Amino acid sequence: MGLTWKQKYNKKYGFEKDKSHSLSDISKTTGYKRKGLQTIYNKGIGAYKTNPKSVRPSVKSKEQWAMARVYSAVMGGKAQKIDKSHLIKK
């Protein structure tokens, strides 16, 4: 299996491979507004709750699923296409 979106983010920005970040940290690093990242996070929580069949077996919590969506959005994954209206530069 390849790198996760979080691992790709960490590699790009020079963090340890599995370091976790807050929405504020991601906002500071990427230049995207925190409010938009929060919206994407909230959509991830909602998707986890409303479509549990789509959640990978390795995902242990709704928060983990939501952060994966944020990392995907800021790193150019599928979430970026869906959530591009929320990715607003400061």
Coordinates of N, CA and C in Angstrom, one line a residue:
M1 N 0.8 -1.2 0.0 CA 0.0 0.0 0.0 C 0.9 1.3 0.0
G2 N 0.4 2.3 -0.7 CA 1.2 3.5 -0.8 C 1.1 4.3 0.5
L3 N 1.6 5.5 0.4 CA 1.5 6.5 1.5 C 0.1 7.0 1.7
T4 N -0.3 7.2 3.0 CA -1.6 7.9 3.2 C -1.5 9.3 2.9
W5 N -2.6 10.0 2.8 CA -2.6 11.5 2.5 C -1.8 12.2 3.6
K6 N -2.0 11.7 4.9 CA -1.3 12.4 6.0 C 0.2 12.2 5.8
Q7 N 0.6 11.0 5.4 CA 2.1 10.7 5.2 C 2.6 11.6 4.1
K8 N 1.8 11.7 3.0 CA 2.2 12.6 1.9 C 2.4 14.0 2.3
Y9 N 1.4 14.5 3.1 CA 1.5 15.8 3.7 C 2.8 16.0 4.5
N10 N 3.0 15.1 5.4 CA 4.2 15.1 6.3 C 5.5 15.1 5.4
K11 N 5.5 14.3 4.4 CA 6.7 14.3 3.5 C 6.9 15.6 2.8
K12 N 5.8 16.2 2.3 CA 5.9 17.4 1.5 C 6.4 18.6 2.4
Y13 N 5.9 18.6 3.7 CA 6.2 19.7 4.5 C 7.3 19.5 5.6
G14 N 7.9 18.3 5.5 CA 9.1 18.0 6.3 C 8.8 17.6 7.7
F15 N 7.7 17.0 7.9 CA 7.4 16.4 9.3 C 7.7 15.0 9.3
E16 N 7.7 14.4 10.6 CA 7.9 13.0 10.7 C 6.7 12.3 10.0
K17 N 7.0 11.1 9.5 CA 6.0 10.4 8.7 C 4.6 10.3 9.2
D18 N 4.5 10.0 10.5 CA 3.2 9.7 11.1 C 2.7 10.8 12.0
K19 N 3.3 12.0 11.9 CA 2.9 13.1 12.8 C 1.5 13.5 12.5
S20 N 0.7 13.8 13.6 CA -0.6 14.3 13.4 C -0.6 15.8 13.5
H21 N -1.6 16.4 13.0 CA -1.7 17.9 13.0 C -3.1 18.3 13.3
S22 N -3.3 19.5 13.9 CA -4.6 20.1 14.1 C -5.0 20.8 12.8
L23 N -6.3 21.2 12.8 CA -6.7 22.0 11.6 C -6.0 23.3 11.6
S24 N -5.7 23.9 12.7 CA -5.0 25.2 12.8 C -3.5 25.0 12.2
D25 N -2.9 23.9 12.6 CA -1.6 23.6 12.1 C -1.6 23.5 10.5
I26 N -2.6 22.7 10.0 CA -2.7 22.5 8.6 C -3.0 23.9 7.9
S27 N -3.8 24.7 8.5 CA -4.1 26.0 8.0 C -2.8 26.9 7.9
K28 N -2.0 26.9 8.9 CA -0.8 27.7 8.9 C 0.2 27.2 7.9
T29 N 0.3 25.8 7.7 CA 1.3 25.2 6.8 C 0.9 25.4 5.4
T30 N -0.4 25.3 5.1 CA -0.9 25.3 3.7 C -1.4 26.6 3.2
G31 N -1.7 27.5 4.1 CA -2.3 28.8 3.8 C -3.8 28.8 3.5
Y32 N -4.4 27.6 3.7 CA -5.9 27.6 3.6 C -6.5 28.1 4.8
K33 N -7.7 28.7 4.7 CA -8.4 29.2 5.9 C -8.9 28.1 6.7
R34 N -8.7 28.3 8.1 CA -9.1 27.2 9.0 C -10.6 26.9 8.9
K35 N -11.4 28.0 8.7 CA -12.9 27.8 8.6 C -13.2 26.8 7.5
G36 N -12.6 26.9 6.3 CA -12.8 26.0 5.2 C -12.4 24.6 5.6
L37 N -11.3 24.4 6.2 CA -10.8 23.1 6.7 C -11.8 22.5 7.7
Q38 N -12.3 23.3 8.5 CA -13.3 22.9 9.5 C -14.6 22.3 8.8
T39 N -15.0 23.0 7.8 CA -16.2 22.6 7.0 C -15.9 21.2 6.4
I40 N -14.7 21.0 5.8 CA -14.3 19.8 5.2 C -14.3 18.7 6.3
Y41 N -13.7 19.0 7.4 CA -13.7 18.0 8.5 C -15.1 17.6 8.9
N42 N -16.0 18.6 9.1 CA -17.4 18.3 9.4 C -18.1 17.4 8.4
K43 N -17.8 17.7 7.1 CA -18.3 16.8 6.1 C -17.8 15.4 6.2
G44 N -16.6 15.3 6.6 CA -16.0 13.9 6.8 C -16.7 13.2 8.0
I45 N -17.0 13.9 9.1 CA -17.7 13.3 10.2 C -19.1 12.9 9.7
G46 N -19.8 13.7 8.9 CA -21.1 13.4 8.4 C -21.1 12.2 7.5
A47 N -20.1 12.1 6.6 CA -20.0 11.0 5.7 C -19.7 9.7 6.5
Y48 N -18.9 9.8 7.5 CA -18.7 8.6 8.3 C -20.0 8.1 8.9
K49 N -20.8 9.0 9.4 CA -22.0 8.6 10.1 C -23.1 8.1 9.1
T50 N -23.2 8.8 8.0 CA -24.3 8.5 7.1 C -24.0 7.4 6.1
N51 N -22.8 7.1 5.8 CA -22.4 6.1 4.8 C -21.3 5.2 5.4
P52 N -21.6 4.4 6.4 CA -20.6 3.6 7.1 C -20.0 2.5 6.2
K53 N -20.7 2.1 5.1 CA -20.2 1.1 4.2 C -19.0 1.6 3.4
S54 N -18.9 2.9 3.3 CA -17.8 3.5 2.5 C -16.5 3.6 3.3
V55 N -16.6 3.4 4.6 CA -15.5 3.6 5.5 C -14.6 2.4 5.5
R56 N -13.3 2.6 5.3 CA -12.3 1.5 5.2 C -12.3 0.8 6.6
P57 N -12.1 -0.5 6.6 CA -12.0 -1.3 7.8 C -10.9 -0.8 8.8
S58 N -9.9 -0.2 8.3 CA -8.7 0.2 9.1 C -9.1 1.5 9.9
V59 N -10.1 2.2 9.5 CA -10.5 3.4 10.2 C -11.2 3.1 11.5
K60 N -10.7 3.7 12.6 CA -11.2 3.4 13.9 C -12.1 4.4 14.5
S61 N -12.2 5.6 13.9 CA -13.1 6.6 14.4 C -13.6 7.6 13.4
K62 N -14.7 8.3 13.7 CA -15.2 9.3 12.8 C -14.2 10.5 12.6
E63 N -13.4 10.8 13.7 CA -12.4 11.8 13.7 C -11.3 11.5 12.7
Q64 N -10.9 10.2 12.7 CA -9.8 9.8 11.9 C -10.3 9.9 10.4
W65 N -11.5 9.5 10.1 CA -12.0 9.6 8.8 C -12.1 11.1 8.3
A66 N -12.5 11.9 9.2 CA -12.6 13.4 8.9 C -11.3 14.0 8.6
M67 N -10.2 13.6 9.4 CA -8.9 14.2 9.2 C -8.3 13.7 7.9
A68 N -8.6 12.4 7.5 CA -8.1 11.9 6.3 C -8.7 12.7 5.1
R69 N -10.0 13.1 5.2 CA -10.6 13.9 4.2 C -9.9 15.3 4.1
V70 N -9.6 15.8 5.2 CA -8.9 17.1 5.2 C -7.5 17.0 4.5
Y71 N -6.7 16.0 4.9 CA -5.4 15.7 4.3 C -5.6 15.5 2.8
S72 N -6.6 14.7 2.4 CA -6.8 14.4 1.0 C -7.1 15.7 0.2
A73 N -7.9 16.6 0.8 CA -8.3 17.8 0.2 C -7.1 18.8 0.0
V74 N -6.3 18.9 1.0 CA -5.1 19.8 0.8 C -4.0 19.3 0.0
M75 N -4.0 17.9 -0.2 CA -2.9 17.3 -1.0 C -3.3 16.9 -2.4
G76 N -4.5 17.3 -2.8 CA -4.9 17.0 -4.2 C -5.6 15.7 -4.4
G77 N -6.1 15.1 -3.4 CA -6.8 13.8 -3.5 C -8.3 14.0 -4.0
K78 N -9.1 12.9 -4.0 CA -10.4 13.0 -4.4 C -11.2 14.1 -3.7
A79 N -11.0 14.2 -2.4 CA -11.7 15.2 -1.6 C -11.5 16.6 -2.1
Q80 N -10.3 16.9 -2.8 CA -10.1 18.2 -3.3 C -11.1 18.6 -4.3
K81 N -11.4 17.7 -5.2 CA -12.4 18.0 -6.2 C -13.8 18.3 -5.6
I82 N -14.2 17.5 -4.6 CA -15.5 17.6 -4.0 C -15.5 18.9 -3.1
D83 N -14.4 19.2 -2.4 CA -14.4 20.2 -1.4 C -13.7 21.5 -1.9
K84 N -13.4 21.7 -3.1 CA -12.6 22.8 -3.6 C -13.2 24.1 -3.2
S85 N -14.5 24.2 -3.1 CA -15.1 25.5 -2.8 C -14.8 26.0 -1.3
H86 N -14.3 25.0 -0.5 CA -14.0 25.3 0.9 C -12.5 25.6 1.1
L87 N -11.7 25.3 0.0 CA -10.3 25.5 0.1 C -9.9 26.9 -0.4
I88 N -10.0 27.8 0.6 CA -9.8 29.2 0.3 C -8.5 29.7 0.9
K89 N -7.6 30.3 0.1 CA -6.3 30.8 0.7 C -6.6 32.0 1.5
K90 N -5.7 32.2 2.5 CA -5.9 33.3 3.4 C -5.6 34.6 2.7

